[in-house]
XYZ file of C-alpha atoms in Angstrom:
317
model
C 110.839 8.845 164.906
C 114.250 7.149 165.158
C 115.170 4.307 162.886
C 118.399 2.609 164.038
C 119.788 0.589 161.156
C 121.650 -2.604 162.065
C 122.945 -5.612 160.304
C 121.585 -8.870 161.588
C 124.625 -10.197 163.314
C 124.053 -12.019 166.556
C 125.045 -9.369 169.010
C 122.894 -6.752 167.224
C 119.854 -9.017 167.161
C 120.313 -9.854 170.800
C 120.513 -6.126 171.653
C 117.206 -5.553 169.820
C 115.614 -8.530 171.503
C 116.639 -7.606 175.047
C 115.330 -4.059 174.562
C 111.928 -5.056 173.326
C 111.625 -7.911 175.856
C 112.188 -5.378 178.684
C 109.915 -2.691 177.050
C 112.795 -0.219 176.778
C 112.455 1.106 173.276
C 109.517 3.388 173.628
C 106.976 4.255 170.961
C 109.258 6.309 168.722
C 112.100 3.881 167.870
C 111.651 1.497 164.967
C 114.668 -0.752 164.332
C 115.596 -1.665 160.815
C 117.392 -4.943 160.322
C 119.379 -5.870 157.240
C 119.600 -9.682 157.885
C 122.935 -11.233 157.068
C 121.850 -14.870 157.452
C 118.743 -16.988 158.138
C 119.327 -17.848 161.782
C 117.389 -18.829 164.894
C 118.413 -15.603 166.494
C 116.708 -13.602 163.715
C 113.556 -15.695 164.139
C 113.538 -15.320 167.887
C 114.079 -11.575 167.600
C 111.207 -11.188 165.078
C 109.058 -13.333 167.380
C 109.627 -11.072 170.385
C 108.667 -7.942 168.416
C 105.460 -9.607 167.145
C 104.703 -10.704 170.678
C 105.235 -7.100 171.946
C 103.368 -5.576 168.950
C 106.411 -3.306 168.481
C 107.149 -2.540 164.793
C 110.394 -3.735 163.287
C 111.523 -3.318 159.667
C 113.252 -6.302 158.056
C 114.857 -5.767 154.696
C 113.978 -8.459 152.258
C 116.753 -7.894 149.739
C 119.903 -7.229 151.816
C 123.177 -6.101 150.249
C 125.415 -8.079 152.520
C 125.740 -11.574 154.005
C 124.287 -14.893 152.949
C 120.554 -14.308 153.835
C 119.195 -14.628 150.297
C 121.237 -17.693 149.574
C 120.140 -19.252 152.966
C 116.539 -18.534 152.087
C 116.881 -20.109 148.663
C 118.714 -23.174 149.894
C 116.360 -23.819 152.882
C 114.585 -26.908 151.512
C 114.796 -29.409 154.369
C 115.742 -29.795 158.047
C 116.147 -26.892 160.446
C 116.826 -24.345 157.688
C 113.448 -25.198 156.105
C 111.781 -24.692 159.502
C 113.531 -21.336 159.894
C 112.346 -20.315 156.420
C 108.768 -21.234 157.235
C 108.863 -19.335 160.534
C 110.524 -16.274 158.886
C 107.843 -16.126 156.116
C 105.038 -16.418 158.703
C 106.447 -13.670 160.855
C 107.161 -11.523 157.829
C 103.507 -11.684 156.968
C 102.389 -10.076 160.176
C 101.439 -6.442 160.560
C 104.219 -5.831 163.086
C 107.050 -6.642 160.649
C 107.357 -3.797 158.090
C 108.116 -4.979 154.581
C 111.389 -3.259 153.701
C 113.354 -2.994 150.468
C 116.623 -1.465 149.206
C 116.317 0.264 145.838
C 118.825 -1.865 143.905
C 118.992 -4.270 140.951
C 116.770 -6.996 142.464
C 114.141 -4.596 143.834
C 111.863 -4.854 140.762
C 111.288 -8.603 140.979
C 110.661 -8.373 144.790
C 108.119 -5.536 144.238
C 106.468 -7.616 141.500
C 106.201 -10.529 143.921
C 104.707 -8.375 146.608
C 102.181 -6.996 144.114
C 101.017 -10.587 143.358
C 100.323 -11.189 147.059
C 98.590 -7.787 147.385
C 101.136 -6.229 149.734
C 100.333 -2.621 150.309
C 102.952 -0.169 149.047
C 101.827 2.443 151.567
C 102.848 0.105 154.397
C 106.453 -0.469 153.129
C 109.764 1.027 154.151
C 112.142 1.924 151.320
C 115.904 2.516 151.509
C 116.609 4.899 148.708
C 120.264 5.932 148.876
C 121.533 5.092 145.360
C 121.111 7.983 143.014
C 121.001 5.578 139.999
C 117.654 4.161 141.278
C 115.804 7.436 141.837
C 114.064 7.110 138.441
C 112.984 3.590 139.309
C 111.733 4.731 142.732
C 109.634 7.442 141.094
C 108.223 5.019 138.641
C 107.332 2.383 141.219
C 105.863 4.785 143.745
C 104.340 7.312 141.416
C 100.818 6.886 142.746
C 101.388 5.500 146.297
C 103.905 6.775 148.784
C 105.756 4.211 151.008
C 105.132 4.565 154.744
C 108.808 5.584 155.229
C 111.608 6.419 152.782
C 115.233 6.545 153.960
C 117.195 8.990 151.886
C 120.647 10.610 151.978
C 120.714 14.235 153.257
C 121.476 15.460 149.724
C 119.593 17.881 147.399
C 119.155 15.267 144.634
C 117.149 13.055 147.060
C 115.346 15.881 148.798
C 114.062 17.193 145.501
C 112.702 13.885 144.332
C 111.496 12.308 147.574
C 109.001 14.726 149.113
C 106.752 12.531 151.189
C 107.414 10.446 154.321
C 111.187 10.807 154.094
C 113.651 9.853 156.821
C 117.131 11.338 156.692
C 119.730 8.522 156.790
C 123.447 8.955 157.582
C 126.372 7.216 159.194
C 127.062 9.300 162.305
C 129.832 7.157 163.747
C 133.370 8.339 162.946
C 135.041 4.972 162.579
C 138.698 4.776 163.306
C 140.921 2.231 161.563
C 142.090 0.900 164.913
C 140.418 0.973 168.386
C 143.607 2.445 169.854
C 143.104 5.519 167.685
C 140.070 6.525 169.780
C 142.578 7.513 172.467
C 143.368 10.570 170.278
C 139.673 11.591 170.197
C 138.168 10.435 173.486
C 135.030 12.586 173.150
C 133.397 13.925 169.968
C 130.168 15.150 168.348
C 127.794 12.463 167.269
C 124.517 13.833 165.995
C 121.966 16.624 166.146
C 119.465 15.023 163.776
C 116.969 14.572 166.653
C 116.805 18.344 167.086
C 116.218 19.338 163.469
C 114.590 16.532 161.465
C 111.103 18.036 161.707
C 112.419 21.393 160.504
C 113.773 19.508 157.401
C 110.265 18.219 156.645
C 111.168 14.649 157.603
C 109.226 11.994 159.583
C 112.363 10.937 161.349
C 116.080 10.194 161.233
C 118.109 7.085 160.820
C 121.720 6.023 161.474
C 123.976 3.028 162.206
C 124.126 3.844 165.910
C 127.658 3.266 167.399
C 128.363 0.347 165.092
C 128.801 2.228 161.820
C 128.231 1.311 158.224
C 131.195 -0.941 157.812
C 130.367 -4.652 157.485
C 132.901 -7.443 157.934
C 131.960 -11.108 157.507
C 134.177 -12.252 160.395
C 135.535 -10.576 163.440
C 139.102 -10.401 164.524
C 140.975 -10.140 167.774
C 141.707 -6.409 168.437
C 144.824 -4.955 169.974
C 142.651 -2.547 171.944
C 139.188 -2.697 173.410
C 136.938 0.377 173.011
C 133.508 1.065 174.622
C 131.458 3.773 172.861
C 128.889 5.560 175.002
C 126.520 8.131 173.488
C 125.241 10.965 175.829
C 123.462 14.274 175.632
C 125.465 17.486 175.930
C 124.094 20.569 177.649
C 122.881 21.946 174.293
C 120.993 18.654 173.665
C 123.277 17.501 170.946
C 124.462 13.898 171.046
C 128.122 13.272 171.733
C 129.961 9.953 171.960
C 132.643 9.181 174.457
C 135.255 6.443 173.818
C 136.769 4.415 176.620
C 139.836 2.578 175.477
C 142.203 0.049 177.014
C 145.842 0.875 177.748
C 147.643 -2.503 177.245
C 147.410 -2.314 173.439
C 150.727 -3.856 172.306
C 149.279 -7.224 171.299
C 146.026 -9.262 171.291
C 146.690 -11.068 174.541
C 144.268 -10.949 177.457
C 141.144 -9.231 176.078
C 139.524 -9.494 179.514
C 142.255 -7.286 181.014
C 141.752 -4.850 178.078
C 138.055 -4.720 178.761
C 138.539 -4.079 182.463
C 140.878 -1.183 181.638
C 138.281 0.345 179.354
C 135.283 -0.221 181.585
C 137.205 1.188 184.569
C 137.553 4.457 182.698
C 133.740 4.324 182.011
C 133.008 3.809 185.677
C 135.124 6.808 186.679
C 133.401 9.042 184.140
C 129.921 7.857 185.068
C 130.472 8.221 188.838
C 131.693 11.850 188.556
C 129.210 14.497 189.552
C 127.105 15.672 187.955
C 126.186 12.478 186.066
C 127.043 12.829 182.399
C 124.506 10.377 181.121
C 121.171 8.760 182.146
C 121.277 5.209 183.291
C 120.161 2.516 180.851
C 120.095 -1.296 181.001
C 123.085 -1.477 178.678
C 125.083 1.013 180.742
C 124.067 -0.653 184.035
C 125.239 -4.021 182.689
C 128.600 -2.642 181.710
C 129.038 -1.093 185.166
C 127.994 -4.349 186.794
C 130.788 -6.135 184.879
C 133.142 -3.493 186.279
C 131.923 -4.010 189.841
C 132.066 -7.807 189.569
C 135.296 -7.874 187.516
C 133.648 -10.032 184.897
C 134.283 -10.148 181.151
C 131.254 -10.603 178.879
C 133.144 -11.008 175.584
C 133.653 -8.438 172.808
C 130.371 -9.139 171.102
C 128.523 -8.354 174.321
C 130.471 -5.104 174.708
C 129.153 -3.940 171.355
C 125.669 -5.251 172.177
C 125.543 -3.267 175.416
C 126.797 -0.034 173.845
C 124.099 -0.386 171.150
C 121.410 -1.127 173.778
C 122.435 2.011 175.673
C 122.182 4.260 172.648
C 118.758 2.964 171.535
C 117.257 3.030 175.028
C 118.569 6.630 175.512
C 116.954 7.695 172.248
C 113.677 6.017 173.209
C 113.595 7.927 176.525
C 114.373 11.237 174.903
C 111.825 10.900 172.104
C 109.110 9.818 174.543
C 109.820 12.867 176.677
C 109.743 15.398 173.812
C 106.789 13.612 172.212
């Protein structure tokens, strides 16, 4: 099982929604969303997963963003409607109740106990060593369905059941232009060894990485990150970077420079990577010389990775 962990920014939610709407995730990919705000895009994404009966985990006590404040302040108007819809969708079997082991976890677990939520149906993110005692106390008699842990001995010793190894696989550079120095690099081999480690699955932040910024900024360089399988079945990531990186002017030109490199790489023989909807859409933008915007570039790279993993896991069963 693969658990891609994403923050609930618009382009990430749109990626998840397009994948499930087109039935491209397969049976072995369960997205985890840490919502950053209470938005119509979040509601629509959850609705599509419920409609498709495809499980999705939504974290109820996120560490970043304004989601908790939005939920608390949603007393009238459209926000109140969003809150009602969110709580209704959250109560369905398709949406996995998910929690981060942190300071506010106890009150949330107490609330769930009052409404008879089953602990054995929950997903727990357990990556803070200071909360291992609390985890063992709360789940002493019932194991969560999934427990995301760091690949460290302290967590392995104390979380024995239903564990999922969680790590940030993406080597984030401080500037997009810096990927020119490392155009191709190792990404992950977790899909090859997680069963040997006694894990139910593996989780990562895909090609987005763990870093969270409240607001975006205009980059000097545009980079497209494409994951692919090497001959030894390890995952590698190739970075396609623009050349005109002296200032922030003309992002459409920068995108075309980067996507042109992607097209050359893909069209070489033999093909380096299987076609996916995300990759096809990027190549269509190259053919049509259209610019989708930087958010869509990230969305399409994320879609490519998740669909690729879904295909692989469906094949190996």
